[in-house]
Amino acid sequence: MPENAPLLPLLLLVDDEASNLQLLRHILQDHYRLLYAKDGPRALALAQQELPQLVLLDVMMPEMTGYQVCRLLKRDPVTHDIPVIFVTALSDAADEVVGFEAGAVDYITKPVSPPIVRARVRTHLALARARERQRTSEGIVERLGLHVAQTDKDIEHARDHAAGLHVIRTSQYAHILGLALGMDQQALDDLLGVAYLLALTHHEKWDGSGSPHGLRAEAIPLGQRIVAIAHGFDTLTSARPGRQAWSVEQAVAYLQQQRGLHFEPRLVDLFIEQMPALLEIKQRWAEHT
């Protein structure tokens, strides 16, 4: 790795079976730095010492279950914010409830699918970055030329404005979609600010029926294609004077209906795959809060 290259995200993989760790290593090693633990106490120690950005955690382990490990991670202020994804052979809905109550953000069922593992990891790392941007009042709001709030009072004031919240949600949806697409972080940051502004006045459609230029398919800049889906989803699911908000299910059905017409098909599919992360953003920046 070049001397000035950014460090890859650090993941902690926890499983008492060496073969499972080896499989996860094979799936993730090209894009992440990896730590390994075969039991709960070692996992807790590594999490404290190394502060991984995400934990993939087996449930059924000797000495200490994954549920217990997760609860202890969430009780500790040092490790509380680290996302935990359970990787388990348990597939019953009741088991998932226990896991989510313990503090996990997601479940992956064994035997694992490599594309699903990669997609879930990307999604929750992106969501963690979105949380960090929210805490520091930086990132997307600043890139889109909005007034950057310097105090908690300023942030709360901005939250009272539906238009500002729409910009925040749309840009964060677009950011997650771009990262899931595999875009470079810096390129994504540079692209989306301009793309959002263009999307407000340009209504190009994937099938070429849009305006003002009738651009078709990949002739439409990628940033605009990404923002169009994010903007459309948030517009549909947000109430406006004289118009009720659509349900998420209705909005997803519309995106699927417009797949290949208004929106790029692969981006629609990828956007829907990120729905757990998108809904958390939607709830965090809801207009009634």
PDB file of C-alpha atoms in Angstrom:
ATOM      1  CA  MET A   1       0.000   0.000   0.000  1.00  0.00           C
ATOM      2  CA  PRO A   2       1.397   3.480  -0.863  1.00  0.00           C
ATOM      3  CA  GLU A   3       2.632   5.458   2.112  1.00  0.00           C
ATOM      4  CA  ASN A   4      -0.102   8.107   1.891  1.00  0.00           C
ATOM      5  CA  ALA A   5      -2.945   5.743   0.983  1.00  0.00           C
ATOM      6  CA  PRO A   6      -5.861   5.720   3.446  1.00  0.00           C
ATOM      7  CA  LEU A   7      -6.084   2.704   5.720  1.00  0.00           C
ATOM      8  CA  LEU A   8      -8.699   0.152   4.817  1.00  0.00           C
ATOM      9  CA  PRO A   9     -11.571  -0.239   7.312  1.00  0.00           C
ATOM     10  CA  LEU A  10     -10.771  -2.580  10.200  1.00  0.00           C
ATOM     11  CA  LEU A  11     -13.160  -5.483  10.881  1.00  0.00           C
ATOM     12  CA  LEU A  12     -13.225  -7.927  13.796  1.00  0.00           C
ATOM     13  CA  LEU A  13     -14.324 -11.475  12.872  1.00  0.00           C
ATOM     14  CA  VAL A  14     -15.435 -13.664  15.775  1.00  0.00           C
ATOM     15  CA  ASP A  15     -16.196 -17.396  15.433  1.00  0.00           C
ATOM     16  CA  ASP A  16     -15.066 -20.471  17.358  1.00  0.00           C
ATOM     17  CA  GLU A  17     -14.750 -22.457  14.102  1.00  0.00           C
ATOM     18  CA  ALA A  18     -11.510 -21.837  12.205  1.00  0.00           C
ATOM     19  CA  SER A  19     -13.149 -22.821   8.911  1.00  0.00           C
ATOM     20  CA  ASN A  20     -15.760 -20.086   9.312  1.00  0.00           C
ATOM     21  CA  LEU A  21     -13.084 -17.482  10.007  1.00  0.00           C
ATOM     22  CA  GLN A  22     -11.154 -18.683   6.983  1.00  0.00           C
ATOM     23  CA  LEU A  23     -14.222 -18.316   4.760  1.00  0.00           C
ATOM     24  CA  LEU A  24     -14.903 -14.786   5.986  1.00  0.00           C
ATOM     25  CA  ARG A  25     -11.244 -13.924   5.483  1.00  0.00           C
ATOM     26  CA  HIS A  26     -11.449 -15.119   1.887  1.00  0.00           C
ATOM     27  CA  ILE A  27     -14.575 -13.009   1.280  1.00  0.00           C
ATOM     28  CA  LEU A  28     -13.321  -9.796   2.894  1.00  0.00           C
ATOM     29  CA  GLN A  29      -9.526  -9.694   2.841  1.00  0.00           C
ATOM     30  CA  ASP A  30      -9.178  -7.739  -0.415  1.00  0.00           C
ATOM     31  CA  HIS A  31     -11.063  -4.701   0.866  1.00  0.00           C
ATOM     32  CA  TYR A  32     -10.581  -4.660   4.636  1.00  0.00           C
ATOM     33  CA  ARG A  33      -8.035  -5.118   7.391  1.00  0.00           C
ATOM     34  CA  LEU A  34      -9.074  -8.062   9.540  1.00  0.00           C
ATOM     35  CA  LEU A  35      -8.773  -9.106  13.173  1.00  0.00           C
ATOM     36  CA  TYR A  36      -9.740 -12.581  14.400  1.00  0.00           C
ATOM     37  CA  ALA A  37     -11.061 -13.982  17.668  1.00  0.00           C
ATOM     38  CA  LYS A  38     -12.272 -17.495  18.503  1.00  0.00           C
ATOM     39  CA  ASP A  39     -14.081 -16.661  21.735  1.00  0.00           C
ATOM     40  CA  GLY A  40     -15.902 -13.862  23.515  1.00  0.00           C
ATOM     41  CA  PRO A  41     -13.207 -12.706  25.962  1.00  0.00           C
ATOM     42  CA  ARG A  42     -10.641 -12.386  23.174  1.00  0.00           C
ATOM     43  CA  ALA A  43     -13.170 -10.505  21.024  1.00  0.00           C
ATOM     44  CA  LEU A  44     -13.880  -8.029  23.824  1.00  0.00           C
ATOM     45  CA  ALA A  45     -10.175  -7.467  24.417  1.00  0.00           C
ATOM     46  CA  LEU A  46      -9.471  -6.859  20.730  1.00  0.00           C
ATOM     47  CA  ALA A  47     -12.437  -4.516  20.405  1.00  0.00           C
ATOM     48  CA  GLN A  48     -11.123  -2.448  23.315  1.00  0.00           C
ATOM     49  CA  GLN A  49      -7.550  -2.372  22.045  1.00  0.00           C
ATOM     50  CA  GLU A  50      -8.058  -1.937  18.301  1.00  0.00           C
ATOM     51  CA  LEU A  51     -11.495  -0.279  17.968  1.00  0.00           C
ATOM     52  CA  PRO A  52     -12.624  -2.031  14.774  1.00  0.00           C
ATOM     53  CA  GLN A  53     -15.157  -0.230  12.614  1.00  0.00           C
ATOM     54  CA  LEU A  54     -17.450  -3.279  12.483  1.00  0.00           C
ATOM     55  CA  VAL A  55     -17.770  -6.697  14.163  1.00  0.00           C
ATOM     56  CA  LEU A  56     -18.985  -9.897  12.476  1.00  0.00           C
ATOM     57  CA  LEU A  57     -19.990 -12.106  15.390  1.00  0.00           C
ATOM     58  CA  ASP A  58     -20.999 -15.766  15.679  1.00  0.00           C
ATOM     59  CA  VAL A  59     -23.816 -16.501  18.131  1.00  0.00           C
ATOM     60  CA  MET A  60     -23.220 -20.061  19.330  1.00  0.00           C
ATOM     61  CA  MET A  61     -19.789 -20.108  20.970  1.00  0.00           C
ATOM     62  CA  PRO A  62     -18.502 -21.868  24.091  1.00  0.00           C
ATOM     63  CA  GLU A  63     -17.864 -19.924  27.310  1.00  0.00           C
ATOM     64  CA  MET A  64     -19.679 -16.792  26.127  1.00  0.00           C
ATOM     65  CA  THR A  65     -22.400 -16.499  23.481  1.00  0.00           C
ATOM     66  CA  GLY A  66     -22.443 -13.867  20.790  1.00  0.00           C
ATOM     67  CA  TYR A  67     -25.454 -12.273  22.467  1.00  0.00           C
ATOM     68  CA  GLN A  68     -23.436 -11.822  25.663  1.00  0.00           C
ATOM     69  CA  VAL A  69     -20.490 -10.394  23.748  1.00  0.00           C
ATOM     70  CA  CYS A  70     -22.734  -7.936  21.935  1.00  0.00           C
ATOM     71  CA  ARG A  71     -24.392  -6.748  25.153  1.00  0.00           C
ATOM     72  CA  LEU A  72     -20.991  -6.123  26.750  1.00  0.00           C
ATOM     73  CA  LEU A  73     -19.788  -4.205  23.697  1.00  0.00           C
ATOM     74  CA  LYS A  74     -22.871  -2.001  23.845  1.00  0.00           C
ATOM     75  CA  ARG A  75     -22.506  -1.339  27.584  1.00  0.00           C
ATOM     76  CA  ASP A  76     -18.943  -0.099  27.181  1.00  0.00           C
ATOM     77  CA  PRO A  77     -18.714   3.583  26.118  1.00  0.00           C
ATOM     78  CA  VAL A  78     -15.499   2.798  24.229  1.00  0.00           C
ATOM     79  CA  THR A  79     -17.103   0.152  21.999  1.00  0.00           C
ATOM     80  CA  HIS A  80     -20.765   1.172  22.153  1.00  0.00           C
ATOM     81  CA  ASP A  81     -20.912   2.666  18.655  1.00  0.00           C
ATOM     82  CA  ILE A  82     -19.226  -0.232  16.822  1.00  0.00           C
ATOM     83  CA  PRO A  83     -21.823  -1.919  14.551  1.00  0.00           C
ATOM     84  CA  VAL A  84     -22.286  -5.644  15.237  1.00  0.00           C
ATOM     85  CA  ILE A  85     -23.585  -8.074  12.606  1.00  0.00           C
ATOM     86  CA  PHE A  86     -24.448 -11.576  13.767  1.00  0.00           C
ATOM     87  CA  VAL A  87     -23.344 -14.412  11.470  1.00  0.00           C
ATOM     88  CA  THR A  88     -25.250 -17.489  12.578  1.00  0.00           C
ATOM     89  CA  ALA A  89     -26.945 -20.727  11.613  1.00  0.00           C
ATOM     90  CA  LEU A  90     -29.925 -19.684  13.754  1.00  0.00           C
ATOM     91  CA  SER A  91     -32.672 -18.515  11.424  1.00  0.00           C
ATOM     92  CA  ASP A  92     -35.734 -18.366  13.667  1.00  0.00           C
ATOM     93  CA  ALA A  93     -37.400 -14.955  13.981  1.00  0.00           C
ATOM     94  CA  ALA A  94     -37.235 -15.200  17.772  1.00  0.00           C
ATOM     95  CA  ASP A  95     -33.453 -15.567  17.601  1.00  0.00           C
ATOM     96  CA  GLU A  96     -33.240 -12.447  15.453  1.00  0.00           C
ATOM     97  CA  VAL A  97     -35.294 -10.512  17.995  1.00  0.00           C
ATOM     98  CA  VAL A  98     -32.872 -11.525  20.759  1.00  0.00           C
ATOM     99  CA  GLY A  99     -29.967 -10.389  18.617  1.00  0.00           C
ATOM    100  CA  PHE A 100     -31.455  -7.014  17.786  1.00  0.00           C
ATOM    101  CA  GLU A 101     -32.377  -6.461  21.429  1.00  0.00           C
ATOM    102  CA  ALA A 102     -28.749  -7.186  22.331  1.00  0.00           C
ATOM    103  CA  GLY A 103     -27.718  -4.328  20.046  1.00  0.00           C
ATOM    104  CA  ALA A 104     -26.913  -5.929  16.682  1.00  0.00           C
ATOM    105  CA  VAL A 105     -27.598  -3.979  13.491  1.00  0.00           C
ATOM    106  CA  ASP A 106     -28.102  -6.966  11.186  1.00  0.00           C
ATOM    107  CA  TYR A 107     -28.136 -10.757  10.753  1.00  0.00           C
ATOM    108  CA  ILE A 108     -26.402 -12.915   8.142  1.00  0.00           C
ATOM    109  CA  THR A 109     -27.499 -16.552   8.037  1.00  0.00           C
ATOM    110  CA  LYS A 110     -25.049 -19.427   7.539  1.00  0.00           C
ATOM    111  CA  PRO A 111     -24.068 -20.805   5.123  1.00  0.00           C
ATOM    112  CA  VAL A 112     -23.045 -17.315   4.106  1.00  0.00           C
ATOM    113  CA  SER A 113     -23.320 -15.882   0.607  1.00  0.00           C
ATOM    114  CA  PRO A 114     -20.201 -13.845  -0.293  1.00  0.00           C
ATOM    115  CA  PRO A 115     -22.153 -11.105  -2.145  1.00  0.00           C
ATOM    116  CA  ILE A 116     -24.524 -10.720   0.807  1.00  0.00           C
ATOM    117  CA  VAL A 117     -21.653 -10.515   3.293  1.00  0.00           C
ATOM    118  CA  ARG A 118     -19.904  -7.849   1.225  1.00  0.00           C
ATOM    119  CA  ALA A 119     -23.112  -5.875   0.693  1.00  0.00           C
ATOM    120  CA  ARG A 120     -24.094  -5.905   4.370  1.00  0.00           C
ATOM    121  CA  VAL A 121     -20.600  -4.891   5.480  1.00  0.00           C
ATOM    122  CA  ARG A 122     -20.508  -2.031   2.969  1.00  0.00           C
ATOM    123  CA  THR A 123     -23.968  -0.874   4.012  1.00  0.00           C
ATOM    124  CA  HIS A 124     -23.282  -0.753   7.728  1.00  0.00           C
ATOM    125  CA  LEU A 125     -19.875   0.854   7.339  1.00  0.00           C
ATOM    126  CA  ALA A 126     -21.556   3.510   5.208  1.00  0.00           C
ATOM    127  CA  LEU A 127     -24.247   3.990   7.832  1.00  0.00           C
ATOM    128  CA  ALA A 128     -21.614   4.321  10.557  1.00  0.00           C
ATOM    129  CA  ARG A 129     -19.917   7.011   8.493  1.00  0.00           C
ATOM    130  CA  ALA A 130     -23.276   8.764   8.122  1.00  0.00           C
ATOM    131  CA  ARG A 131     -23.679   8.753  11.902  1.00  0.00           C
ATOM    132  CA  GLU A 132     -20.230  10.275  12.272  1.00  0.00           C
ATOM    133  CA  ARG A 133     -21.051  13.005   9.777  1.00  0.00           C
ATOM    134  CA  GLN A 134     -24.188  13.769  11.751  1.00  0.00           C
ATOM    135  CA  ARG A 135     -22.280  14.006  15.033  1.00  0.00           C
ATOM    136  CA  THR A 136     -19.665  16.371  13.663  1.00  0.00           C
ATOM    137  CA  SER A 137     -22.015  18.512  11.504  1.00  0.00           C
ATOM    138  CA  GLU A 138     -19.715  18.033   8.529  1.00  0.00           C
ATOM    139  CA  GLY A 139     -19.776  16.165   5.230  1.00  0.00           C
ATOM    140  CA  ILE A 140     -22.851  16.249   3.095  1.00  0.00           C
ATOM    141  CA  VAL A 141     -24.546  19.380   4.461  1.00  0.00           C
ATOM    142  CA  GLU A 142     -21.378  21.394   3.898  1.00  0.00           C
ATOM    143  CA  ARG A 143     -20.790  19.934   0.409  1.00  0.00           C
ATOM    144  CA  LEU A 144     -24.242  20.962  -0.739  1.00  0.00           C
ATOM    145  CA  GLY A 145     -23.588  24.560   0.195  1.00  0.00           C
ATOM    146  CA  LEU A 146     -25.921  24.706   3.183  1.00  0.00           C
ATOM    147  CA  HIS A 147     -25.048  26.797   6.192  1.00  0.00           C
ATOM    148  CA  VAL A 148     -22.861  24.625   8.402  1.00  0.00           C
ATOM    149  CA  ALA A 149     -24.243  24.568  11.911  1.00  0.00           C
ATOM    150  CA  GLN A 150     -21.602  25.368  14.492  1.00  0.00           C
ATOM    151  CA  THR A 151     -23.584  24.627  17.634  1.00  0.00           C
ATOM    152  CA  ASP A 152     -26.194  22.139  18.782  1.00  0.00           C
ATOM    153  CA  LYS A 153     -28.728  24.974  18.706  1.00  0.00           C
ATOM    154  CA  ASP A 154     -27.979  25.612  15.033  1.00  0.00           C
ATOM    155  CA  ILE A 155     -28.357  21.913  14.243  1.00  0.00           C
ATOM    156  CA  GLU A 156     -31.756  21.738  15.930  1.00  0.00           C
ATOM    157  CA  HIS A 157     -32.846  24.861  14.057  1.00  0.00           C
ATOM    158  CA  ALA A 158     -31.874  23.247  10.747  1.00  0.00           C
ATOM    159  CA  ARG A 159     -33.854  20.115  11.648  1.00  0.00           C
ATOM    160  CA  ASP A 160     -37.027  22.228  11.825  1.00  0.00           C
ATOM    161  CA  HIS A 161     -36.923  22.980   8.125  1.00  0.00           C
ATOM    162  CA  ALA A 162     -38.438  20.325   5.868  1.00  0.00           C
ATOM    163  CA  ALA A 163     -36.397  21.423   2.872  1.00  0.00           C
ATOM    164  CA  GLY A 164     -33.151  21.145   4.799  1.00  0.00           C
ATOM    165  CA  LEU A 165     -34.094  17.706   6.075  1.00  0.00           C
ATOM    166  CA  HIS A 166     -34.943  16.605   2.546  1.00  0.00           C
ATOM    167  CA  VAL A 167     -31.471  17.638   1.404  1.00  0.00           C
ATOM    168  CA  ILE A 168     -29.817  15.808   4.298  1.00  0.00           C
ATOM    169  CA  ARG A 169     -31.791  12.599   3.789  1.00  0.00           C
ATOM    170  CA  THR A 170     -31.435  12.638   0.015  1.00  0.00           C
ATOM    171  CA  SER A 171     -27.706  13.216   0.145  1.00  0.00           C
ATOM    172  CA  GLN A 172     -27.165  10.497   2.730  1.00  0.00           C
ATOM    173  CA  TYR A 173     -29.289   8.035   0.740  1.00  0.00           C
ATOM    174  CA  ALA A 174     -27.237   8.882  -2.342  1.00  0.00           C
ATOM    175  CA  HIS A 175     -24.003   8.529  -0.409  1.00  0.00           C
ATOM    176  CA  ILE A 176     -24.900   5.033   0.787  1.00  0.00           C
ATOM    177  CA  LEU A 177     -25.950   3.993  -2.721  1.00  0.00           C
ATOM    178  CA  GLY A 178     -22.693   5.283  -4.188  1.00  0.00           C
ATOM    179  CA  LEU A 179     -20.601   3.446  -1.615  1.00  0.00           C
ATOM    180  CA  ALA A 180     -22.582   0.250  -2.192  1.00  0.00           C
ATOM    181  CA  LEU A 181     -21.853   0.687  -5.885  1.00  0.00           C
ATOM    182  CA  GLY A 182     -18.148   0.625  -5.017  1.00  0.00           C
ATOM    183  CA  MET A 183     -17.366   4.268  -5.708  1.00  0.00           C
ATOM    184  CA  ASP A 184     -14.231   5.773  -4.222  1.00  0.00           C
ATOM    185  CA  GLN A 185     -14.981   7.893  -1.143  1.00  0.00           C
ATOM    186  CA  GLN A 186     -13.349  11.076  -2.438  1.00  0.00           C
ATOM    187  CA  ALA A 187     -14.863  10.740  -5.889  1.00  0.00           C
ATOM    188  CA  LEU A 188     -18.272  10.243  -4.307  1.00  0.00           C
ATOM    189  CA  ASP A 189     -17.873  13.324  -2.134  1.00  0.00           C
ATOM    190  CA  ASP A 190     -16.927  15.439  -5.145  1.00  0.00           C
ATOM    191  CA  LEU A 191     -19.680  14.026  -7.349  1.00  0.00           C
ATOM    192  CA  LEU A 192     -22.795  14.189  -5.231  1.00  0.00           C
ATOM    193  CA  GLY A 193     -22.831  17.875  -4.313  1.00  0.00           C
ATOM    194  CA  VAL A 194     -22.924  18.968  -7.940  1.00  0.00           C
ATOM    195  CA  ALA A 195     -25.223  16.101  -8.881  1.00  0.00           C
ATOM    196  CA  TYR A 196     -27.811  17.114  -6.282  1.00  0.00           C
ATOM    197  CA  LEU A 197     -27.992  20.662  -7.584  1.00  0.00           C
ATOM    198  CA  LEU A 198     -28.321  19.395 -11.157  1.00  0.00           C
ATOM    199  CA  ALA A 199     -31.082  16.980 -10.145  1.00  0.00           C
ATOM    200  CA  LEU A 200     -33.218  19.884  -8.956  1.00  0.00           C
ATOM    201  CA  THR A 201     -33.436  21.378 -12.453  1.00  0.00           C
ATOM    202  CA  HIS A 202     -32.650  18.428 -14.728  1.00  0.00           C
ATOM    203  CA  HIS A 203     -35.183  15.646 -15.130  1.00  0.00           C
ATOM    204  CA  GLU A 204     -33.381  13.212 -17.361  1.00  0.00           C
ATOM    205  CA  LYS A 205     -34.713   9.637 -17.410  1.00  0.00           C
ATOM    206  CA  TRP A 206     -32.949   6.360 -18.071  1.00  0.00           C
ATOM    207  CA  ASP A 207     -35.127   5.614 -21.128  1.00  0.00           C
ATOM    208  CA  GLY A 208     -34.397   9.003 -22.724  1.00  0.00           C
ATOM    209  CA  SER A 209     -37.868  10.491 -22.196  1.00  0.00           C
ATOM    210  CA  GLY A 210     -36.722  13.142 -19.720  1.00  0.00           C
ATOM    211  CA  SER A 211     -35.703  16.778 -19.990  1.00  0.00           C
ATOM    212  CA  PRO A 212     -34.069  19.124 -20.774  1.00  0.00           C
ATOM    213  CA  HIS A 213     -31.728  17.198 -23.096  1.00  0.00           C
ATOM    214  CA  GLY A 214     -33.392  13.795 -23.483  1.00  0.00           C
ATOM    215  CA  LEU A 215     -30.240  12.040 -22.319  1.00  0.00           C
ATOM    216  CA  ARG A 216     -30.500   8.262 -22.239  1.00  0.00           C
ATOM    217  CA  ALA A 217     -28.907   5.523 -20.108  1.00  0.00           C
ATOM    218  CA  GLU A 218     -25.222   6.075 -19.396  1.00  0.00           C
ATOM    219  CA  ALA A 219     -25.223   9.409 -21.199  1.00  0.00           C
ATOM    220  CA  ILE A 220     -26.756  10.706 -17.956  1.00  0.00           C
ATOM    221  CA  PRO A 221     -23.915  11.429 -15.500  1.00  0.00           C
ATOM    222  CA  LEU A 222     -23.613   8.758 -12.809  1.00  0.00           C
ATOM    223  CA  GLY A 223     -24.046  11.247  -9.982  1.00  0.00           C
ATOM    224  CA  GLN A 224     -27.376  12.380 -11.405  1.00  0.00           C
ATOM    225  CA  ARG A 225     -28.529   8.776 -11.828  1.00  0.00           C
ATOM    226  CA  ILE A 226     -27.729   8.072  -8.176  1.00  0.00           C
ATOM    227  CA  VAL A 227     -29.294  11.264  -6.840  1.00  0.00           C
ATOM    228  CA  ALA A 228     -32.426  10.803  -8.976  1.00  0.00           C
ATOM    229  CA  ILE A 229     -33.300   7.600  -7.102  1.00  0.00           C
ATOM    230  CA  ALA A 230     -32.463   9.041  -3.679  1.00  0.00           C
ATOM    231  CA  HIS A 231     -34.384  12.248  -4.424  1.00  0.00           C
ATOM    232  CA  GLY A 232     -37.379  10.338  -5.767  1.00  0.00           C
ATOM    233  CA  PHE A 233     -37.561   7.983  -2.787  1.00  0.00           C
ATOM    234  CA  ASP A 234     -37.405  10.800  -0.246  1.00  0.00           C
ATOM    235  CA  THR A 235     -39.917  12.945  -2.119  1.00  0.00           C
ATOM    236  CA  LEU A 236     -42.424  10.090  -2.266  1.00  0.00           C
ATOM    237  CA  THR A 237     -42.053   9.145   1.415  1.00  0.00           C
ATOM    238  CA  SER A 238     -42.237  12.729   2.745  1.00  0.00           C
ATOM    239  CA  ALA A 239     -45.484  14.599   3.394  1.00  0.00           C
ATOM    240  CA  ARG A 240     -45.915  17.968   1.715  1.00  0.00           C
ATOM    241  CA  PRO A 241     -48.754  20.520   1.807  1.00  0.00           C
ATOM    242  CA  GLY A 242     -51.738  18.930   0.106  1.00  0.00           C
ATOM    243  CA  ARG A 243     -50.035  15.547  -0.317  1.00  0.00           C
ATOM    244  CA  GLN A 244     -49.676  12.658   2.097  1.00  0.00           C
ATOM    245  CA  ALA A 245     -46.447  10.700   2.315  1.00  0.00           C
ATOM    246  CA  TRP A 246     -46.375   7.353   0.574  1.00  0.00           C
ATOM    247  CA  SER A 247     -45.503   4.283   2.600  1.00  0.00           C
ATOM    248  CA  VAL A 248     -42.051   2.808   2.106  1.00  0.00           C
ATOM    249  CA  GLU A 249     -43.681  -0.196   0.437  1.00  0.00           C
ATOM    250  CA  GLN A 250     -45.483   2.056  -2.056  1.00  0.00           C
ATOM    251  CA  ALA A 251     -42.287   3.962  -2.802  1.00  0.00           C
ATOM    252  CA  VAL A 252     -40.312   0.748  -3.349  1.00  0.00           C
ATOM    253  CA  ALA A 253     -43.051  -0.543  -5.663  1.00  0.00           C
ATOM    254  CA  TYR A 254     -42.824   2.690  -7.654  1.00  0.00           C
ATOM    255  CA  LEU A 255     -39.038   2.418  -7.953  1.00  0.00           C
ATOM    256  CA  GLN A 256     -39.449  -1.132  -9.236  1.00  0.00           C
ATOM    257  CA  GLN A 257     -42.165  -0.011 -11.668  1.00  0.00           C
ATOM    258  CA  GLN A 258     -39.845   2.719 -13.005  1.00  0.00           C
ATOM    259  CA  ARG A 259     -36.883   0.354 -13.263  1.00  0.00           C
ATOM    260  CA  GLY A 260     -35.532   0.803 -16.785  1.00  0.00           C
ATOM    261  CA  LEU A 261     -37.862   3.757 -17.439  1.00  0.00           C
ATOM    262  CA  HIS A 262     -37.058   6.637 -15.094  1.00  0.00           C
ATOM    263  CA  PHE A 263     -34.232   4.934 -13.189  1.00  0.00           C
ATOM    264  CA  GLU A 264     -31.226   2.762 -13.995  1.00  0.00           C
ATOM    265  CA  PRO A 265     -32.165  -0.878 -13.241  1.00  0.00           C
ATOM    266  CA  ARG A 266     -28.983  -1.911 -11.398  1.00  0.00           C
ATOM    267  CA  LEU A 267     -29.154   1.216  -9.193  1.00  0.00           C
ATOM    268  CA  VAL A 268     -32.778   0.509  -8.278  1.00  0.00           C
ATOM    269  CA  ASP A 269     -31.865  -3.039  -7.233  1.00  0.00           C
ATOM    270  CA  LEU A 270     -28.850  -1.881  -5.240  1.00  0.00           C
ATOM    271  CA  PHE A 271     -30.819   0.924  -3.581  1.00  0.00           C
ATOM    272  CA  ILE A 272     -33.495  -1.497  -2.392  1.00  0.00           C
ATOM    273  CA  GLU A 273     -30.788  -3.816  -1.003  1.00  0.00           C
ATOM    274  CA  GLN A 274     -29.620  -0.966   1.243  1.00  0.00           C
ATOM    275  CA  MET A 275     -33.108  -0.417   2.704  1.00  0.00           C
ATOM    276  CA  PRO A 276     -32.263  -1.185   6.383  1.00  0.00           C
ATOM    277  CA  ALA A 277     -29.623   1.549   6.366  1.00  0.00           C
ATOM    278  CA  LEU A 278     -31.852   3.937   4.426  1.00  0.00           C
ATOM    279  CA  LEU A 279     -34.728   3.513   6.871  1.00  0.00           C
ATOM    280  CA  GLU A 280     -32.464   4.274   9.805  1.00  0.00           C
ATOM    281  CA  ILE A 281     -31.457   7.535   8.130  1.00  0.00           C
ATOM    282  CA  LYS A 282     -35.119   8.276   7.380  1.00  0.00           C
ATOM    283  CA  GLN A 283     -36.016   7.786  11.037  1.00  0.00           C
ATOM    284  CA  ARG A 284     -33.067   9.820  12.331  1.00  0.00           C
ATOM    285  CA  TRP A 285     -33.888  12.811  10.151  1.00  0.00           C
ATOM    286  CA  ALA A 286     -37.683  12.525  10.367  1.00  0.00           C
ATOM    287  CA  GLU A 287     -39.572  15.808  10.084  1.00  0.00           C
ATOM    288  CA  HIS A 288     -41.634  15.256  13.218  1.00  0.00           C
ATOM    289  CA  THR A 289     -38.515  15.187  15.464  1.00  0.00           C
TER     290      THR A 289
END
